[in-house]
Every structure is written in C-alpha cells, then in structure tokens.
Coordinates of C-alpha atoms and ligand atoms in Angstrom, one line a residue:
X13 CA 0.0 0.0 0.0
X14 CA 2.7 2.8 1.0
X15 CA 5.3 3.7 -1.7
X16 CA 6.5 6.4 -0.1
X17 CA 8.1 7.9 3.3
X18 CA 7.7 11.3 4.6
X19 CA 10.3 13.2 7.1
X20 CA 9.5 15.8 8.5
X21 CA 11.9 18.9 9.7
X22 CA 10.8 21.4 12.0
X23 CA 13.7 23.5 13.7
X24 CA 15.9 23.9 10.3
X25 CA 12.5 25.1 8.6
X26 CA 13.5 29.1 10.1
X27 CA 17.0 29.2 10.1
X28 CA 16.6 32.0 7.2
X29 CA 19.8 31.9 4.7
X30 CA 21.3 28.9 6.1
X31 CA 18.5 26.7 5.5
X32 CA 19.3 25.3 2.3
X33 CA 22.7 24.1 3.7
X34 CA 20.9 22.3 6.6
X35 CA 18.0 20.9 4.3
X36 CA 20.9 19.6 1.8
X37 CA 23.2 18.0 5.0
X38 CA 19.8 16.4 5.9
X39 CA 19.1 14.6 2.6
X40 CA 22.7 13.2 3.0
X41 CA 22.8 11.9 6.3
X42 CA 19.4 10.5 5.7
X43 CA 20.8 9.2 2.6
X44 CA 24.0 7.9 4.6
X45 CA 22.1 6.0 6.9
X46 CA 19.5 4.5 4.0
X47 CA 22.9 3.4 2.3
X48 CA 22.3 -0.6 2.8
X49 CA 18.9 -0.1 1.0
X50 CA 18.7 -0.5 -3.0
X51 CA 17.5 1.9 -4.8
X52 CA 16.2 4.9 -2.2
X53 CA 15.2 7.9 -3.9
X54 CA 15.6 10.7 -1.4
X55 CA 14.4 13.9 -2.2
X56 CA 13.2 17.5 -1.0
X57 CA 9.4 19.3 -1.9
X58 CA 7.8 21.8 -0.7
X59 CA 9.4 21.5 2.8
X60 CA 9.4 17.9 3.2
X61 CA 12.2 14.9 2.3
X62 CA 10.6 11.9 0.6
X63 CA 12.1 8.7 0.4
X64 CA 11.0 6.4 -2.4
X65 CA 10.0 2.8 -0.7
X66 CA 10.8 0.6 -3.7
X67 CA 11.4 -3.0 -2.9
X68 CA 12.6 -2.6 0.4
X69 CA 10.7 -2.9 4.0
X70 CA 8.9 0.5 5.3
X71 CA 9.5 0.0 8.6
X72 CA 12.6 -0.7 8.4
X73 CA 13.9 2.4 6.6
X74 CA 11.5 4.2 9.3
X75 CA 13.7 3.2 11.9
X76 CA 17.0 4.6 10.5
X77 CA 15.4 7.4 9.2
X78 CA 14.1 8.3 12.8
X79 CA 17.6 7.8 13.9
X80 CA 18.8 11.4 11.9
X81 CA 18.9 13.9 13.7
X82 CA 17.1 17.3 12.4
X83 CA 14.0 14.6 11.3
X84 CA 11.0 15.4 13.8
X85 CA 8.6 12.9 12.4
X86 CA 8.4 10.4 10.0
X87 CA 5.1 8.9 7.6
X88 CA 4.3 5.8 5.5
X89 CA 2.8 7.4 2.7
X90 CA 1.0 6.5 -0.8
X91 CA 1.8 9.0 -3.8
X92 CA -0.6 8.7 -6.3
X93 CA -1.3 10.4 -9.6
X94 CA -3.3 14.1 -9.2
X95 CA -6.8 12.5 -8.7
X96 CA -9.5 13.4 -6.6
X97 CA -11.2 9.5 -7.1
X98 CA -7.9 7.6 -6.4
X99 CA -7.2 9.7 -3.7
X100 CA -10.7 8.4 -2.0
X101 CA -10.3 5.2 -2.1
X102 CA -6.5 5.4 -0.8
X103 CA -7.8 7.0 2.1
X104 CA -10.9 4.5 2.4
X105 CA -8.1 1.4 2.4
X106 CA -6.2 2.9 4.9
X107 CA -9.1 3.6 7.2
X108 CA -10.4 0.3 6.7
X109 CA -6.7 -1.5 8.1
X110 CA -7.1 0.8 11.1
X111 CA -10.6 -0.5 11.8
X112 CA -9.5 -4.0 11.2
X113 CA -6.0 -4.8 12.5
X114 CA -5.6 -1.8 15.2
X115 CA -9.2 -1.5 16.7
X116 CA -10.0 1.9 16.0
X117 CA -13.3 3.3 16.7
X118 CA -12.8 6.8 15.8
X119 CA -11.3 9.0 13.2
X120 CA -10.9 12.2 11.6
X121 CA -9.4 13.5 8.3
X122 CA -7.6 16.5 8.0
X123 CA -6.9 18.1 4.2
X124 CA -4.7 20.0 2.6
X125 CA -5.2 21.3 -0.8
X126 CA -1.4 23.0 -2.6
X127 CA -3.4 22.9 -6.0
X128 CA -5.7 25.7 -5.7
X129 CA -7.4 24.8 -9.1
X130 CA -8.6 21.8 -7.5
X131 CA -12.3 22.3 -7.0
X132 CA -13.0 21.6 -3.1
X133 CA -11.6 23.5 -0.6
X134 CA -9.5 21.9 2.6
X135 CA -12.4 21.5 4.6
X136 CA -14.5 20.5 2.0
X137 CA -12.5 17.8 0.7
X138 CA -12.5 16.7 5.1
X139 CA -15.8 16.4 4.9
X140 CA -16.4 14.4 1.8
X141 CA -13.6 11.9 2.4
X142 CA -14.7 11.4 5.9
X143 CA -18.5 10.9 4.6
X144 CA -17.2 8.1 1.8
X145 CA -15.3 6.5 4.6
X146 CA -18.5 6.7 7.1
X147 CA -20.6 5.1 4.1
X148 CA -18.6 2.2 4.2
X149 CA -17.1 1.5 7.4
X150 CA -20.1 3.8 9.5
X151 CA -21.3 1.0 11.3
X152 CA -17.4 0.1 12.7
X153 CA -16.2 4.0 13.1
X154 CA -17.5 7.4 14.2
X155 CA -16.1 10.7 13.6
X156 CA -14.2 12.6 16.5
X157 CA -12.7 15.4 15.5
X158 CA -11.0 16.4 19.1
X159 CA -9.4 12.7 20.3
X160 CA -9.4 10.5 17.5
X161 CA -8.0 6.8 17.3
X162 CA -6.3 7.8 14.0
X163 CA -6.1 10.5 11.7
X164 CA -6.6 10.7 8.1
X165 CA -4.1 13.0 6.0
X166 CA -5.0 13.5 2.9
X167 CA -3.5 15.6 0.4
X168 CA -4.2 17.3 -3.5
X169 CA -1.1 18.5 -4.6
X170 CA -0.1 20.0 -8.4
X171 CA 1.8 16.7 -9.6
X172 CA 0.1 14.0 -7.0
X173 CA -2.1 13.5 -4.5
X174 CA -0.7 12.2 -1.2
X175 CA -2.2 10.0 1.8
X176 CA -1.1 8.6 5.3
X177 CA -2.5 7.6 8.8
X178 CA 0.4 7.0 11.2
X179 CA 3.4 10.2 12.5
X180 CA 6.4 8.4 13.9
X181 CA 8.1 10.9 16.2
X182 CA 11.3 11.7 15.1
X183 CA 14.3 12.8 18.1
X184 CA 14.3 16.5 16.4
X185 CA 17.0 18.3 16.8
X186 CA 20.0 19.5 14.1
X187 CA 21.3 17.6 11.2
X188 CA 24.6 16.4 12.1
X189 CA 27.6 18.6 11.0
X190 CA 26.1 21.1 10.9
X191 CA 27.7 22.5 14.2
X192 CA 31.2 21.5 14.5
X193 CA 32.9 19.0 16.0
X194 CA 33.4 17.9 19.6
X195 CA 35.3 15.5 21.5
X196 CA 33.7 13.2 24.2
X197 CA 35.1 11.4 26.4
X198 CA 33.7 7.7 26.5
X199 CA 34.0 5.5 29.4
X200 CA 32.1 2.4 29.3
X201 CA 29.5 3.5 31.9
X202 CA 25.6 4.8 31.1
X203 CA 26.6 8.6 31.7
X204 CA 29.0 9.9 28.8
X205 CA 27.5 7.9 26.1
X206 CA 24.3 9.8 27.0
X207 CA 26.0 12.8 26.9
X208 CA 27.6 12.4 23.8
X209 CA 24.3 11.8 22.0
X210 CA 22.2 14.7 23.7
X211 CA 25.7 17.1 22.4
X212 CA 25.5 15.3 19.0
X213 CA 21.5 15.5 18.5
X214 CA 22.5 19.7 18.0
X215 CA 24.4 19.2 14.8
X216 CA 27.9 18.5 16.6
X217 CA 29.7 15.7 15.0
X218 CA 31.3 13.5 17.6
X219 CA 34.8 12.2 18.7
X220 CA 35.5 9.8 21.0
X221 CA 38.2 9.5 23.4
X222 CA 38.4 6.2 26.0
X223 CA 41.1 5.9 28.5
X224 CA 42.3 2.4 29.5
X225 CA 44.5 0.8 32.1
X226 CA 45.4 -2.1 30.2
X227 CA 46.8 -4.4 31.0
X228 CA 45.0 -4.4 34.5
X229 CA 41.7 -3.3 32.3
X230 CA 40.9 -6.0 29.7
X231 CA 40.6 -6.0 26.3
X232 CA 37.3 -6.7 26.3
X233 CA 36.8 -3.6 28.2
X234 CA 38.1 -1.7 25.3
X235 CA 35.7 -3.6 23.2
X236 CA 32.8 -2.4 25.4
X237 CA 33.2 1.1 24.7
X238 CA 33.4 0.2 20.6
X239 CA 30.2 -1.2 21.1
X240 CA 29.1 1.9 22.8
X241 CA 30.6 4.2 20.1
X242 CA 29.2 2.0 17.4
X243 CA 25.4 2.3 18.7
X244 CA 26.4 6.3 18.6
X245 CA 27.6 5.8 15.3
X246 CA 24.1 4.9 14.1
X247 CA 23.1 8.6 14.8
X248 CA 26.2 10.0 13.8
X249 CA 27.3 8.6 10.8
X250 CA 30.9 7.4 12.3
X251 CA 32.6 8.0 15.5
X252 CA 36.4 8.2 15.4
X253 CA 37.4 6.7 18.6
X254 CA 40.7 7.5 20.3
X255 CA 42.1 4.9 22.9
X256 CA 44.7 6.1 25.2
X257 CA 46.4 4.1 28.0
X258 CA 46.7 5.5 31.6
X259 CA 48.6 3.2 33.1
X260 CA 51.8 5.1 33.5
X261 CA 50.1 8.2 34.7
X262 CA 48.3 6.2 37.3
X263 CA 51.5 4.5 38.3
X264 CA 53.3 7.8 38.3
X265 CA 50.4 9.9 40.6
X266 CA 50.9 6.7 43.3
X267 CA 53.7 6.6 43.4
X268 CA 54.3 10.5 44.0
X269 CA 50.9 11.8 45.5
X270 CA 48.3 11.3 48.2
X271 CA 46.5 8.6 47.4
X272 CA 43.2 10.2 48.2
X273 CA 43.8 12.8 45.1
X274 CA 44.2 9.4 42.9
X275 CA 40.8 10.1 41.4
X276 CA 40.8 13.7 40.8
X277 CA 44.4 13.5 39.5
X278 CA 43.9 11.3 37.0
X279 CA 40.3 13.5 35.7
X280 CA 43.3 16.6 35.1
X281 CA 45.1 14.5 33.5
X282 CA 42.1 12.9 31.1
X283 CA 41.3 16.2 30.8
X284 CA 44.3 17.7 30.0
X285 CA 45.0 15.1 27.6
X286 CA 41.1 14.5 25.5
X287 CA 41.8 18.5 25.3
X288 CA 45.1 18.3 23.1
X289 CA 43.6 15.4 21.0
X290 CA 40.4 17.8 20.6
X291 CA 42.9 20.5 18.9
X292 CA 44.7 18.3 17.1
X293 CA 41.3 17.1 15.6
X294 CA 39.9 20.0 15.1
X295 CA 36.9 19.9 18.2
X296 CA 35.9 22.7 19.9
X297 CA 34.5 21.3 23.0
X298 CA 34.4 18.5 25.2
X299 CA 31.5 16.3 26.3
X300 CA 31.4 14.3 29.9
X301 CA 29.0 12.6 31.4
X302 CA 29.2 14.1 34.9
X303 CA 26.0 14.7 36.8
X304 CA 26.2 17.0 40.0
X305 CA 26.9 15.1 43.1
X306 CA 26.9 11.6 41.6
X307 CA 30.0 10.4 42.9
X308 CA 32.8 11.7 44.8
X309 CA 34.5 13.5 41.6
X310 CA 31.3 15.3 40.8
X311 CA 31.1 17.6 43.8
X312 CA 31.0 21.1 42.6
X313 CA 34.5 21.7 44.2
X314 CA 35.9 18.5 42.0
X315 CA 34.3 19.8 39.1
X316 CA 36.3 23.1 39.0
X317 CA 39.2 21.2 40.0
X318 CA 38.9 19.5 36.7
X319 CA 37.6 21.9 34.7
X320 CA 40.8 24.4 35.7
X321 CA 42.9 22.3 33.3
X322 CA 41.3 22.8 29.8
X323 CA 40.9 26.1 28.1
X324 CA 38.0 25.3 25.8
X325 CA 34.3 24.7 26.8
X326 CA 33.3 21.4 28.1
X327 CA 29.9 20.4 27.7
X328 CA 28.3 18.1 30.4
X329 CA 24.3 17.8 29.4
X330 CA 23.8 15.5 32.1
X331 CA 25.1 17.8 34.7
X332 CA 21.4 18.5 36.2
X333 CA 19.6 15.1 35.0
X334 CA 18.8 12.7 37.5
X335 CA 20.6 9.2 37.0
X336 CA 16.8 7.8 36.2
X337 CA 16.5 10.2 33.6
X338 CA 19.9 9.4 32.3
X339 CA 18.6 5.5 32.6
X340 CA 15.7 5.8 30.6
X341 CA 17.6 7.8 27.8
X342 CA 20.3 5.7 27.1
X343 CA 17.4 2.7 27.2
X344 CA 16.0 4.5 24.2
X345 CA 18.6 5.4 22.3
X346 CA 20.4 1.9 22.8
X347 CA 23.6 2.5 24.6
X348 CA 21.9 0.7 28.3
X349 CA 22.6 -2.6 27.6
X350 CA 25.8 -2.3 26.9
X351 CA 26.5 0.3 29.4
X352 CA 25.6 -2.1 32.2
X353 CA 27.5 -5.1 31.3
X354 CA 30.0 -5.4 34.0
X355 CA 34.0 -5.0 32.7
X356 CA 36.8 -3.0 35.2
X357 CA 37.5 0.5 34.5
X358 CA 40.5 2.5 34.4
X359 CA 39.1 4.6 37.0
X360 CA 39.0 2.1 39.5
X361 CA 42.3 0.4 39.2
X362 CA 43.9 2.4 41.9
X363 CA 40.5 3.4 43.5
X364 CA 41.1 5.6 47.0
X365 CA 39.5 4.3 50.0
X366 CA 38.8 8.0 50.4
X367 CA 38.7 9.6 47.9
X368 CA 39.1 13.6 48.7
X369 CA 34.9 14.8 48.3
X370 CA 36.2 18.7 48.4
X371 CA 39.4 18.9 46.4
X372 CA 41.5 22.9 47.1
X373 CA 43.0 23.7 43.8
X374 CA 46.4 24.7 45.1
X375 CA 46.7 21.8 47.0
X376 CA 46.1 19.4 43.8
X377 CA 48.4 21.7 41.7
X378 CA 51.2 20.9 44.5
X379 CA 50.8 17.5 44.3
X380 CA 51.1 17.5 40.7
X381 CA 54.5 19.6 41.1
X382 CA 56.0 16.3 41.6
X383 CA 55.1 15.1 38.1
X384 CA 56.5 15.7 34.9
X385 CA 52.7 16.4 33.6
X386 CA 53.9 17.7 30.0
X387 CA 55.9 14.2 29.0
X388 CA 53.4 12.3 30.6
X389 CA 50.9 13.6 28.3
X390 CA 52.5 13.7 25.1
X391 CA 53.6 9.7 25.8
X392 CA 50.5 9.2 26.8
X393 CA 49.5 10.3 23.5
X394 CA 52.2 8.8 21.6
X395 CA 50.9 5.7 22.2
X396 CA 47.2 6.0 21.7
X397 CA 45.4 3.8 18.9
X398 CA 42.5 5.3 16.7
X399 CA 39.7 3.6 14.7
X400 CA 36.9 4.7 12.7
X401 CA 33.7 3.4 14.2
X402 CA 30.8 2.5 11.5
X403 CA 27.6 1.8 12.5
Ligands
ATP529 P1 29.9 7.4 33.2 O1 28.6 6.7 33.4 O2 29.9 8.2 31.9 O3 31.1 6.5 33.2 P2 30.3 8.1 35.9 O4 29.0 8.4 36.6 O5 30.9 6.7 36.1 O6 30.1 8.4 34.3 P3 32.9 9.3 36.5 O7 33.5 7.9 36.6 O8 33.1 10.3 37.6 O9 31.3 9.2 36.4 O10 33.3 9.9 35.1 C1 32.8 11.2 34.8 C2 33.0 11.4 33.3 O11 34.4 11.3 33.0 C3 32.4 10.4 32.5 O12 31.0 10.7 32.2 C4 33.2 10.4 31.2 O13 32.9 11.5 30.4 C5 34.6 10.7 31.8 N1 35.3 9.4 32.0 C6 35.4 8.7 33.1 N2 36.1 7.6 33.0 C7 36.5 7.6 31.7 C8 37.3 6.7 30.8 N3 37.8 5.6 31.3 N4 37.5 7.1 29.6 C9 37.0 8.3 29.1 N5 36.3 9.1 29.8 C10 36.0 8.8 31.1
MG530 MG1 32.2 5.8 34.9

C-alpha cells in the first residue's frame, strides 16, 4: 500500500539563509544511513524529504530514518497520480486497516489542498472523504474530530495526490555537522554515552576518546566502549574513537601523590589530555557525562578542579539530569545494555578508599609539582590507537 516515506523537519525550517545548507546536510545523512537499502530515492518538496519505498521494507527504513537527527517525524505514505477518485479510495483502504488490525473506533481527516485549481476547498474535501469512509465503514467507526483513534491526512497536490494515517516521532533536533565537531570522552558506563548523543543530536559531530589501564583493564573492556561508540555511530554517521592508556600516569600519581587525590588527578590529566587530542582534531569542545553530586569526583568543588585544566568549553548535558532520567535515555537510544554489562575501569584500578569529596585547587596543583605532567601527556598520547567506528 505505501510507496512512499515522509520526514518531516521542524527546527531547520527558520533558520533564514542557512536553511538550504541544513535541508541539503539532511538529505545526505538521511541518505547515509539508508545506504544498505537499493534503490532509495531521497528527495526534497515543498518543505518535506521523501524517500522512495521501492522493494525494500517501510518499517525498516522508518527506523534509521528516525535515527537522523534534524528529522522530527516520520510517515508511510502513498503518492498517487493528481486525482481526486484515487485519492478516496486510498484513504478508504487505509481507514479500513485501522478498523481492522488496530481497533479503531474513531477518526478524523484533515486536508490540505497546494493545487488551488482543485475544486473543493480543505475542509471541504475533510468532509467528503470522511462521509465516503463513514458510508462504508459507518457501522465500525464514528467521527471525532477532538481525540481521534487515527487520523486521516489526505493531500491534493499540483503533480500528486498524497495520503497517510500514522506520524512516527522523530528525536528532532539538528542535522549532524552542521555545528562542528566535539570530542567526548567515552568511558564504558551509562553517563557519557548519553552525553555524547544529547551534544551530538545539536548538529555536533562527535569524537571519542576512552582511557584504558590495560593491561590491568581488559581487552574486552576496550571492546565495550566500541560497542558503545558504534550504537552512537548509528546517529552519527561514524565516531572516530581514540584509545589512550593511563597506566603510567596512574603509576606515576601513586607513586608520587596522596592517594586520596588518585581520582581527581587522574580527571586533570584525562582532561588535559582529551583537550590536546580535541585541537589536534579540530573539536571545539568537550562532552562528559558528569552529573552533579553523583560520585565523589562530581562535587561542585571536584568539578572546578577539573575543569581548571582545559581552556575550551566542556559540555556536560547530564550535569542536572537525575541518573533515572539518564537510565531511561540511554534505554531508548540503545547505549543501556551495553553500558551495564560489567567489565573493570581504568578509574578504579587504583581506587582511593577515600577519595578527597572537596578537592582545594592549590593543593592538587602541589601534588602535581611532583610530576612531569607535559611528558606524561605527550607519551600518553604517543601511544594511543585510533579507529573509525561505523555503524
Ligand atoms: P559514566 O557513566 O559516563 O562512566 P560516571 O558516573 O561513572 O560516568 P565518572 O567515573 O566520575 O562518572 O566519570 C565522569 C566522566 O568522566 C564520564 O562521564 C566520562 O565523560 C569521563 N570518564 C570517566 N572515565 C573515563 C574513561 N575511562 N575514559 C574516558 N572518559 C572517562
Ligand atoms: Mg564511569
């Protein structure tokens, strides 16, 4: 029955002058993440992307197409040719699987009419497709026009005439790279991965950087936060994902420094050092995870601390969710289950039994005094391994 798909944009619609650039970088990453379909049309009218159906599933290429960000809401569709009759009984068929496979009781059809030599009006043509559905499915349905079970769109356009029951919300938001580039820092917990998204749903494209202790971390705890990045990449396109050991740092900071600053140490230093990747990579910002008061690290005195060590913004859009909320995002977009799977993290290899809760900034930058924090870094960075995430 459907041969088409509608997405919808709402946010790019006003963006004046720019709006053709963010219409065009929405057709392409829609058409990026259609790209193991055959055949997809994807094209723009009259405010609207259409996808051509083809051979392929609907549903299916509703799913990734909800996945792009800028899309607000998404339609199986029929196109037909310009006419009126067609049109009828496209909307009668439709009506009819609503009555018969979903239930419905109720209804209402809302029309829009963009040929203006056509001879009914909006709510004309309203009322006389909803009367040829009520004469043949009136003793099944009834007409509510404030809480329907469905709706009927129906549509006479110039070159076709358009039809569809069910919206699909979309996530909204900006097409992606359309705003930059930022650099996240990915553990394998629920928190950053959430925050990475939420950054990335604005248009930002996203880097990744993961800091491991291996060999006390495993390997399969690198492989963890690949799975996470890849589940990003489905919204991003790709992910490159930097992997940086900490090891040595860690050793050196225990060796030298109180071992209640072991925590907040190594933050600087993962700071510090997802920082000089981000310039080498052209991002402008940093993404984390942290939420106010969630652990020991994420008091408001620890989060200056950390933050005194980077020059450009950091973005933390979890900073006032509550961890439910975070929960029930990353369930939806996907990241949860692998989030929660349980593998050792750098952060805990040399874990403080108590950890400082209210770090003083001169006292941290004494301890670090004892450090050769430059070299660190840059072999810290030396060594890292990158890899281009695909979906
Ligand atoms: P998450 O759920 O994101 O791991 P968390 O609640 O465990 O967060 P912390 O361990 O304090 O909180 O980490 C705070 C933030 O620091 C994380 O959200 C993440 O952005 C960053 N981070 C922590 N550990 C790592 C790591 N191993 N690699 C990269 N980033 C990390
Ligand atoms: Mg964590």
């Amino acid at each position: 029955m459907y041969n088409i798909v509608i997405a919808r944009y709402g946010e790019i619609g006003v963006k004046g002058k720019n709006r053709y650039v963010f219409e065009n970088r929405l057709i392409k990453n829609i058409k990026n993440n259609l790209k193991e379909f055959t055949k997809l049309r994807v094209y723009k009218d009259q405010a609207r992307i259409y996808i051509d159906i083809e051979d392929n599933d609907y549903e299916e290429i509703i799913q990734q197409v909800k996945k792009v960000f800028g899309v607000v809401s998404v339609s199986p569709a029929t196109k037909l040719e310009a006419d009126y009759d067609l049109l009828k009984k496209s909307c009668l068929e439709m009506a009819t699987e609503k009555v018969e496979f979903e239930g419905a009781k109720t209804f209402k059809v809302e029309s829009k009419r963009t040929d203006k030599r056509f001879k009914l009006t909006s709510p004309q043509m309203s009322q006389d497709i909803g009367g040829y559905i009520l004469s043949n499915l009136g003793d099944k349905l009834k007409v509510d026009v404030n809480n329907p079970d469905f709706v009927v769109y129906a549509e006479m356009r110039e070159e076709n005439a358009i039809c569809y029951v069910d919206k699909f919300q979309g996530y909204g938001g900006l097409p992606i790279g359309t705003n930059g580039k930022a650099m996240v820092l990915l553990s394998g917990g629920i928190d950053s991965p959430v925050a990475a998204w939420l950054v990335a749903k604005r248009g930002v494209e996203i880097e990744a950087v993961h800091f491991h202790s291996y060999p006390f971390t495993s390997e399969r705890s690198k492989e963890k936060v690949k799975d996470l990045a890849r589940v990003l990449a489905r919204y991003c396109g790709k992910v490159t994902m930097h992997s940086v050991n900490l090891l040595p740092i860690q050793k050196n900071i225990n060796q030298n420094c109180p071992q209640e600053e072991m925590t907040i140490l190594s933050r600087r230093f993962m700071m510090r050092i997802a920082q000089k990747i981000a310039k080498e990579r052209n991002c402008t910002a940093l993404i984390t995870g942290e939420s106010i008061g969630q652990v020991a690290s994420q008091t408001l005195e620890s989060l200056n601390v950390t933050n005194a060590v980077v020059d450009i913004p950091v973005f933390r859009p979890c900073i006032a969710m509550d961890k439910t909320d975070i929960v029930s995002l990353a369930k939806d977009i996907g990241t949860f289950e692998i989030s929660i799977i349980p593998e050792e993290d750098c952060c805990t290899v040399f874990l403080p039994k108590n950890p400082v809760i209210r770090p003083k900034l001169e006292k941290i930058v004494g301890s670090e005094l004892k450090l050769d924090v430059e070299s660190l870094i840059n072999e810290a960075i030396e060594n890292m391994e990158s890899e281009r995430i695909e979906p």
